[in-house]
Amino acid sequence: MMRRRGPGLVGAAARTAVVAGTATAASGRVARRQQNKYAAEDQQAAPAPAPAPAPAAGAEPEYMAELEQLAKLRDQGILSPEEFEAKKKQILGL
């Protein structure tokens, strides 16, 4: 009569699966912990964003180009003086 020695094929496969699952869970937990740690260190070490540069002293405001274009249209007779004044007030917010 043959006697069984050990857990057999199914038992060995089950034990291997449990060990592998435990190892995977532990390594995932370690990886997440390290990732969070490094992300926090990166945030502390990152320089603060630079403020937006101020416009140059010689640069003209954006609306000046629009007003100049409107003045050209008025001078060419495409816009009436009333239309020019209305649009100028709209651009300047008056």
Short mmCIF file of N, CA, C and O in Angstrom, two decimals:
data_model
loop_
_atom_site.label_atom_id
_atom_site.label_comp_id
_atom_site.label_asym_id
_atom_site.label_seq_id
_atom_site.Cartn_x
_atom_site.Cartn_y
_atom_site.Cartn_z
N MET A 1 0.82 -1.16 0.00
CA MET A 1 0.00 0.00 0.00
C MET A 1 0.88 1.25 0.00
O MET A 1 1.87 1.32 0.71
N MET A 2 0.45 2.25 -0.79
CA MET A 2 1.23 3.47 -0.86
C MET A 2 0.74 4.46 0.16
O MET A 2 -0.45 4.67 0.31
N ARG A 3 1.68 5.04 0.81
CA ARG A 3 1.33 6.08 1.78
C ARG A 3 1.65 7.44 1.17
O ARG A 3 2.64 7.59 0.48
N ARG A 4 0.84 8.31 1.49
CA ARG A 4 1.03 9.66 1.00
C ARG A 4 2.07 10.36 1.86
O ARG A 4 2.02 10.35 3.06
N ARG A 5 2.98 11.06 1.18
CA ARG A 5 3.99 11.82 1.91
C ARG A 5 3.79 13.29 1.59
O ARG A 5 3.93 13.70 0.46
N GLY A 6 3.48 14.10 2.52
CA GLY A 6 3.31 15.53 2.31
C GLY A 6 1.90 15.88 1.88
O GLY A 6 1.02 15.03 1.79
N PRO A 7 1.69 17.13 1.54
CA PRO A 7 0.34 17.62 1.26
C PRO A 7 -0.19 17.26 -0.12
O PRO A 7 -1.35 17.46 -0.40
N GLY A 8 0.62 16.79 -0.98
CA GLY A 8 0.15 16.45 -2.32
C GLY A 8 0.24 17.66 -3.23
O GLY A 8 0.60 18.77 -2.85
N LEU A 9 -0.11 17.42 -4.46
CA LEU A 9 0.04 18.45 -5.48
C LEU A 9 -0.88 19.64 -5.24
O LEU A 9 -0.48 20.79 -5.32
N VAL A 10 -2.13 19.42 -4.91
CA VAL A 10 -3.09 20.50 -4.70
C VAL A 10 -2.71 21.31 -3.46
O VAL A 10 -2.74 22.54 -3.47
N GLY A 11 -2.30 20.65 -2.41
CA GLY A 11 -1.90 21.35 -1.18
C GLY A 11 -0.67 22.21 -1.41
O GLY A 11 -0.57 23.34 -0.90
N ALA A 12 0.30 21.68 -2.17
CA ALA A 12 1.51 22.45 -2.46
C ALA A 12 1.18 23.68 -3.31
O ALA A 12 1.72 24.76 -3.08
N ALA A 13 0.28 23.52 -4.28
CA ALA A 13 -0.10 24.65 -5.12
C ALA A 13 -0.83 25.70 -4.29
O ALA A 13 -0.61 26.90 -4.47
N ALA A 14 -1.68 25.26 -3.36
CA ALA A 14 -2.41 26.20 -2.52
C ALA A 14 -1.44 26.97 -1.62
O ALA A 14 -1.55 28.19 -1.46
N ARG A 15 -0.49 26.28 -1.03
CA ARG A 15 0.50 26.93 -0.16
C ARG A 15 1.33 27.94 -0.96
O ARG A 15 1.58 29.05 -0.52
N THR A 16 1.71 27.57 -2.17
CA THR A 16 2.49 28.47 -3.02
C THR A 16 1.68 29.72 -3.36
O THR A 16 2.21 30.83 -3.35
N ALA A 17 0.40 29.56 -3.63
CA ALA A 17 -0.45 30.69 -3.95
C ALA A 17 -0.58 31.64 -2.77
O ALA A 17 -0.54 32.86 -2.93
N VAL A 18 -0.73 31.10 -1.58
CA VAL A 18 -0.85 31.93 -0.38
C VAL A 18 0.44 32.70 -0.13
O VAL A 18 0.43 33.90 0.13
N VAL A 19 1.56 32.03 -0.26
CA VAL A 19 2.85 32.68 -0.04
C VAL A 19 3.08 33.78 -1.08
O VAL A 19 3.49 34.90 -0.77
N ALA A 20 2.76 33.49 -2.34
CA ALA A 20 2.95 34.47 -3.40
C ALA A 20 2.02 35.66 -3.22
O ALA A 20 2.42 36.81 -3.41
N GLY A 21 0.78 35.41 -2.82
CA GLY A 21 -0.17 36.50 -2.59
C GLY A 21 0.26 37.38 -1.44
O GLY A 21 0.16 38.61 -1.51
N THR A 22 0.75 36.78 -0.38
CA THR A 22 1.22 37.56 0.76
C THR A 22 2.42 38.42 0.37
O THR A 22 2.52 39.58 0.73
N ALA A 23 3.34 37.84 -0.40
CA ALA A 23 4.52 38.58 -0.84
C ALA A 23 4.12 39.74 -1.75
O ALA A 23 4.67 40.84 -1.64
N THR A 24 3.16 39.52 -2.62
CA THR A 24 2.71 40.57 -3.52
C THR A 24 2.06 41.70 -2.74
O THR A 24 2.32 42.88 -3.00
N ALA A 25 1.22 41.37 -1.78
CA ALA A 25 0.55 42.39 -0.98
C ALA A 25 1.58 43.19 -0.18
O ALA A 25 1.49 44.42 -0.09
N ALA A 26 2.55 42.53 0.38
CA ALA A 26 3.57 43.23 1.17
C ALA A 26 4.42 44.13 0.28
O ALA A 26 4.72 45.27 0.65
N SER A 27 4.81 43.65 -0.88
CA SER A 27 5.63 44.48 -1.75
C SER A 27 4.85 45.67 -2.29
O SER A 27 5.38 46.76 -2.45
N GLY A 28 3.55 45.48 -2.55
CA GLY A 28 2.72 46.60 -2.99
C GLY A 28 2.59 47.67 -1.92
O GLY A 28 2.63 48.85 -2.19
N ARG A 29 2.44 47.23 -0.69
CA ARG A 29 2.32 48.15 0.43
C ARG A 29 3.61 48.96 0.60
O ARG A 29 3.61 50.17 0.78
N VAL A 30 4.74 48.29 0.48
CA VAL A 30 6.04 48.96 0.58
C VAL A 30 6.21 49.96 -0.56
O VAL A 30 6.65 51.09 -0.36
N ALA A 31 5.84 49.56 -1.77
CA ALA A 31 5.98 50.44 -2.92
C ALA A 31 5.12 51.69 -2.77
O ALA A 31 5.56 52.80 -3.06
N ARG A 32 3.86 51.52 -2.29
CA ARG A 32 2.99 52.68 -2.08
C ARG A 32 3.56 53.61 -1.02
O ARG A 32 3.55 54.83 -1.17
N ARG A 33 4.06 53.04 0.05
CA ARG A 33 4.63 53.85 1.13
C ARG A 33 5.84 54.65 0.62
O ARG A 33 5.98 55.83 0.90
N GLN A 34 6.71 54.01 -0.15
CA GLN A 34 7.87 54.71 -0.69
C GLN A 34 7.45 55.79 -1.68
O GLN A 34 8.00 56.89 -1.69
N GLN A 35 6.47 55.48 -2.50
CA GLN A 35 6.01 56.46 -3.48
C GLN A 35 5.45 57.70 -2.78
O GLN A 35 5.74 58.83 -3.18
N ASN A 36 4.66 57.50 -1.73
CA ASN A 36 4.11 58.64 -0.99
C ASN A 36 5.22 59.44 -0.31
O ASN A 36 5.19 60.66 -0.29
N LYS A 37 6.20 58.74 0.22
CA LYS A 37 7.32 59.40 0.88
C LYS A 37 8.10 60.27 -0.11
O LYS A 37 8.39 61.43 0.16
N TYR A 38 8.41 59.72 -1.28
CA TYR A 38 9.17 60.46 -2.27
C TYR A 38 8.36 61.62 -2.85
O TYR A 38 8.91 62.68 -3.14
N ALA A 39 7.06 61.44 -2.99
CA ALA A 39 6.22 62.53 -3.50
C ALA A 39 6.20 63.69 -2.51
O ALA A 39 6.28 64.86 -2.91
N ALA A 40 6.12 63.38 -1.22
CA ALA A 40 6.14 64.43 -0.20
C ALA A 40 7.49 65.15 -0.20
O ALA A 40 7.55 66.38 -0.08
N GLU A 41 8.57 64.41 -0.37
CA GLU A 41 9.90 65.04 -0.41
C GLU A 41 10.03 65.93 -1.64
O GLU A 41 10.61 67.01 -1.57
N ASP A 42 9.48 65.49 -2.78
CA ASP A 42 9.55 66.29 -4.00
C ASP A 42 8.78 67.60 -3.84
O ASP A 42 9.21 68.64 -4.31
N GLN A 43 7.63 67.54 -3.17
CA GLN A 43 6.84 68.75 -2.97
C GLN A 43 7.58 69.74 -2.08
O GLN A 43 7.52 70.94 -2.30
N GLN A 44 8.28 69.24 -1.08
CA GLN A 44 9.01 70.13 -0.19
C GLN A 44 10.22 70.73 -0.89
O GLN A 44 10.58 71.88 -0.65
N ALA A 45 10.85 69.98 -1.76
CA ALA A 45 12.07 70.44 -2.42
C ALA A 45 11.80 71.29 -3.65
O ALA A 45 12.68 72.02 -4.10
N ALA A 46 10.59 71.21 -4.20
CA ALA A 46 10.28 71.95 -5.42
C ALA A 46 10.26 73.44 -5.13
O ALA A 46 9.69 73.88 -4.14
N PRO A 47 10.87 74.24 -6.01
CA PRO A 47 10.84 75.69 -5.80
C PRO A 47 9.44 76.23 -6.04
O PRO A 47 8.66 75.67 -6.81
N ALA A 48 9.13 77.33 -5.39
CA ALA A 48 7.83 77.96 -5.56
C ALA A 48 7.74 78.51 -6.99
O ALA A 48 8.74 78.95 -7.55
N PRO A 49 6.57 78.46 -7.59
CA PRO A 49 6.45 78.97 -8.96
C PRO A 49 6.76 80.46 -8.98
O PRO A 49 6.39 81.21 -8.09
N ALA A 50 7.44 80.86 -10.02
CA ALA A 50 7.82 82.26 -10.17
C ALA A 50 6.58 83.09 -10.49
O ALA A 50 5.69 82.64 -11.21
N PRO A 51 6.51 84.31 -9.95
CA PRO A 51 5.35 85.15 -10.27
C PRO A 51 5.37 85.55 -11.74
O PRO A 51 6.43 85.56 -12.37
N ALA A 52 4.22 85.85 -12.25
CA ALA A 52 4.11 86.23 -13.66
C ALA A 52 4.91 87.51 -13.89
O ALA A 52 4.87 88.42 -13.07
N PRO A 53 5.65 87.58 -14.99
CA PRO A 53 6.45 88.78 -15.22
C PRO A 53 5.56 89.98 -15.48
O PRO A 53 4.53 89.88 -16.14
N ALA A 54 5.98 91.11 -14.95
CA ALA A 54 5.25 92.35 -15.15
C ALA A 54 5.50 92.84 -16.58
O ALA A 54 6.56 92.59 -17.14
N PRO A 55 4.53 93.49 -17.17
CA PRO A 55 4.75 93.99 -18.53
C PRO A 55 5.90 94.99 -18.54
O PRO A 55 6.12 95.73 -17.58
N ALA A 56 6.62 95.01 -19.63
CA ALA A 56 7.75 95.91 -19.75
C ALA A 56 7.26 97.35 -19.71
O ALA A 56 6.15 97.67 -20.14
N ALA A 57 8.09 98.25 -19.20
CA ALA A 57 7.70 99.64 -19.02
C ALA A 57 7.37 100.28 -20.36
O ALA A 57 6.47 101.10 -20.46
N GLY A 58 8.08 99.93 -21.44
CA GLY A 58 7.85 100.54 -22.74
C GLY A 58 6.73 99.89 -23.53
O GLY A 58 6.33 100.40 -24.56
N ALA A 59 6.23 98.74 -23.07
CA ALA A 59 5.18 98.04 -23.83
C ALA A 59 3.86 98.77 -23.68
O ALA A 59 3.49 99.20 -22.61
N GLU A 60 3.14 98.88 -24.78
CA GLU A 60 1.86 99.55 -24.72
C GLU A 60 0.77 98.53 -24.40
O GLU A 60 0.88 97.35 -24.74
N PRO A 61 -0.28 98.97 -23.73
CA PRO A 61 -1.37 98.05 -23.38
C PRO A 61 -2.00 97.46 -24.63
O PRO A 61 -1.93 98.03 -25.72
N GLU A 62 -2.65 96.34 -24.44
CA GLU A 62 -3.26 95.60 -25.54
C GLU A 62 -4.34 96.42 -26.26
O GLU A 62 -4.48 96.37 -27.48
N TYR A 63 -5.09 97.19 -25.51
CA TYR A 63 -6.20 97.93 -26.11
C TYR A 63 -5.71 99.06 -27.01
O TYR A 63 -6.45 99.55 -27.85
N MET A 64 -4.47 99.49 -26.86
CA MET A 64 -3.95 100.58 -27.69
C MET A 64 -3.93 100.18 -29.17
O MET A 64 -4.26 100.98 -30.04
N ALA A 65 -3.55 98.95 -29.45
CA ALA A 65 -3.52 98.49 -30.83
C ALA A 65 -4.92 98.50 -31.43
O ALA A 65 -5.12 98.87 -32.59
N GLU A 66 -5.92 98.11 -30.62
CA GLU A 66 -7.30 98.12 -31.10
C GLU A 66 -7.76 99.54 -31.40
O GLU A 66 -8.41 99.80 -32.42
N LEU A 67 -7.42 100.47 -30.51
CA LEU A 67 -7.83 101.85 -30.71
C LEU A 67 -7.16 102.45 -31.95
O LEU A 67 -7.79 103.20 -32.70
N GLU A 68 -5.91 102.11 -32.17
CA GLU A 68 -5.21 102.60 -33.36
C GLU A 68 -5.88 102.07 -34.63
O GLU A 68 -6.04 102.79 -35.62
N GLN A 69 -6.26 100.78 -34.60
CA GLN A 69 -6.94 100.18 -35.76
C GLN A 69 -8.28 100.87 -36.01
O GLN A 69 -8.64 101.16 -37.15
N LEU A 70 -9.01 101.15 -34.93
CA LEU A 70 -10.29 101.84 -35.07
C LEU A 70 -10.09 103.25 -35.63
O LEU A 70 -10.88 103.72 -36.46
N ALA A 71 -9.04 103.94 -35.17
CA ALA A 71 -8.77 105.29 -35.67
C ALA A 71 -8.47 105.25 -37.17
O ALA A 71 -8.91 106.13 -37.93
N LYS A 72 -7.73 104.24 -37.62
CA LYS A 72 -7.44 104.11 -39.05
C LYS A 72 -8.74 103.90 -39.84
O LYS A 72 -8.94 104.49 -40.91
N LEU A 73 -9.62 103.05 -39.31
CA LEU A 73 -10.91 102.81 -39.99
C LEU A 73 -11.74 104.08 -40.03
O LEU A 73 -12.42 104.37 -41.02
N ARG A 74 -11.69 104.87 -38.95
CA ARG A 74 -12.42 106.13 -38.92
C ARG A 74 -11.84 107.10 -39.96
O ARG A 74 -12.59 107.75 -40.69
N ASP A 75 -10.50 107.17 -40.01
CA ASP A 75 -9.84 108.08 -40.95
C ASP A 75 -10.13 107.69 -42.41
O ASP A 75 -10.17 108.55 -43.28
N GLN A 76 -10.31 106.40 -42.67
CA GLN A 76 -10.60 105.93 -44.02
C GLN A 76 -12.07 106.12 -44.38
O GLN A 76 -12.46 105.90 -45.52
N GLY A 77 -12.86 106.49 -43.39
CA GLY A 77 -14.28 106.70 -43.65
C GLY A 77 -15.11 105.45 -43.49
O GLY A 77 -16.31 105.45 -43.78
N ILE A 78 -14.51 104.36 -43.06
CA ILE A 78 -15.26 103.10 -42.88
C ILE A 78 -16.14 103.19 -41.64
O ILE A 78 -17.27 102.70 -41.64
N LEU A 79 -15.64 103.85 -40.58
CA LEU A 79 -16.42 104.05 -39.35
C LEU A 79 -16.78 105.53 -39.24
O LEU A 79 -15.96 106.40 -39.55
N SER A 80 -17.97 105.78 -38.77
CA SER A 80 -18.37 107.17 -38.50
C SER A 80 -17.74 107.59 -37.17
O SER A 80 -17.39 106.75 -36.35
N PRO A 81 -17.61 108.90 -36.94
CA PRO A 81 -17.07 109.35 -35.65
C PRO A 81 -17.88 108.84 -34.45
O PRO A 81 -17.33 108.53 -33.40
N GLU A 82 -19.19 108.70 -34.62
CA GLU A 82 -20.04 108.21 -33.54
C GLU A 82 -19.75 106.73 -33.25
O GLU A 82 -19.69 106.30 -32.09
N GLU A 83 -19.58 105.96 -34.32
CA GLU A 83 -19.25 104.53 -34.15
C GLU A 83 -17.89 104.37 -33.48
O GLU A 83 -17.71 103.52 -32.61
N PHE A 84 -16.93 105.21 -33.89
CA PHE A 84 -15.61 105.17 -33.30
C PHE A 84 -15.68 105.47 -31.80
O PHE A 84 -15.09 104.75 -30.99
N GLU A 85 -16.40 106.51 -31.42
CA GLU A 85 -16.51 106.88 -30.00
C GLU A 85 -17.20 105.78 -29.20
O GLU A 85 -16.80 105.47 -28.08
N ALA A 86 -18.23 105.19 -29.77
CA ALA A 86 -18.96 104.12 -29.06
C ALA A 86 -18.04 102.92 -28.82
O ALA A 86 -18.00 102.35 -27.72
N LYS A 87 -17.30 102.53 -29.85
CA LYS A 87 -16.41 101.38 -29.72
C LYS A 87 -15.26 101.71 -28.77
O LYS A 87 -14.83 100.84 -27.98
N LYS A 88 -14.75 102.93 -28.81
CA LYS A 88 -13.66 103.34 -27.92
C LYS A 88 -14.13 103.25 -26.46
O LYS A 88 -13.42 102.73 -25.60
N LYS A 89 -15.34 103.71 -26.18
CA LYS A 89 -15.87 103.64 -24.82
C LYS A 89 -16.04 102.19 -24.39
O LYS A 89 -15.79 101.83 -23.24
N GLN A 90 -16.45 101.33 -25.33
CA GLN A 90 -16.63 99.92 -25.01
C GLN A 90 -15.26 99.30 -24.67
O GLN A 90 -15.15 98.54 -23.69
N ILE A 91 -14.25 99.59 -25.45
CA ILE A 91 -12.91 99.02 -25.21
C ILE A 91 -12.33 99.51 -23.89
O ILE A 91 -11.76 98.75 -23.12
N LEU A 92 -12.50 100.81 -23.62
CA LEU A 92 -11.94 101.40 -22.39
C LEU A 92 -12.80 101.12 -21.16
O LEU A 92 -12.38 101.39 -20.04
N GLY A 93 -13.98 100.58 -21.38
CA GLY A 93 -14.85 100.24 -20.25
C GLY A 93 -15.50 101.47 -19.62
O GLY A 93 -15.76 101.48 -18.42
N LEU A 94 -15.75 102.47 -20.43
CA LEU A 94 -16.38 103.70 -19.91
C LEU A 94 -17.86 103.71 -20.10
O LEU A 94 -18.45 103.08 -20.84
#
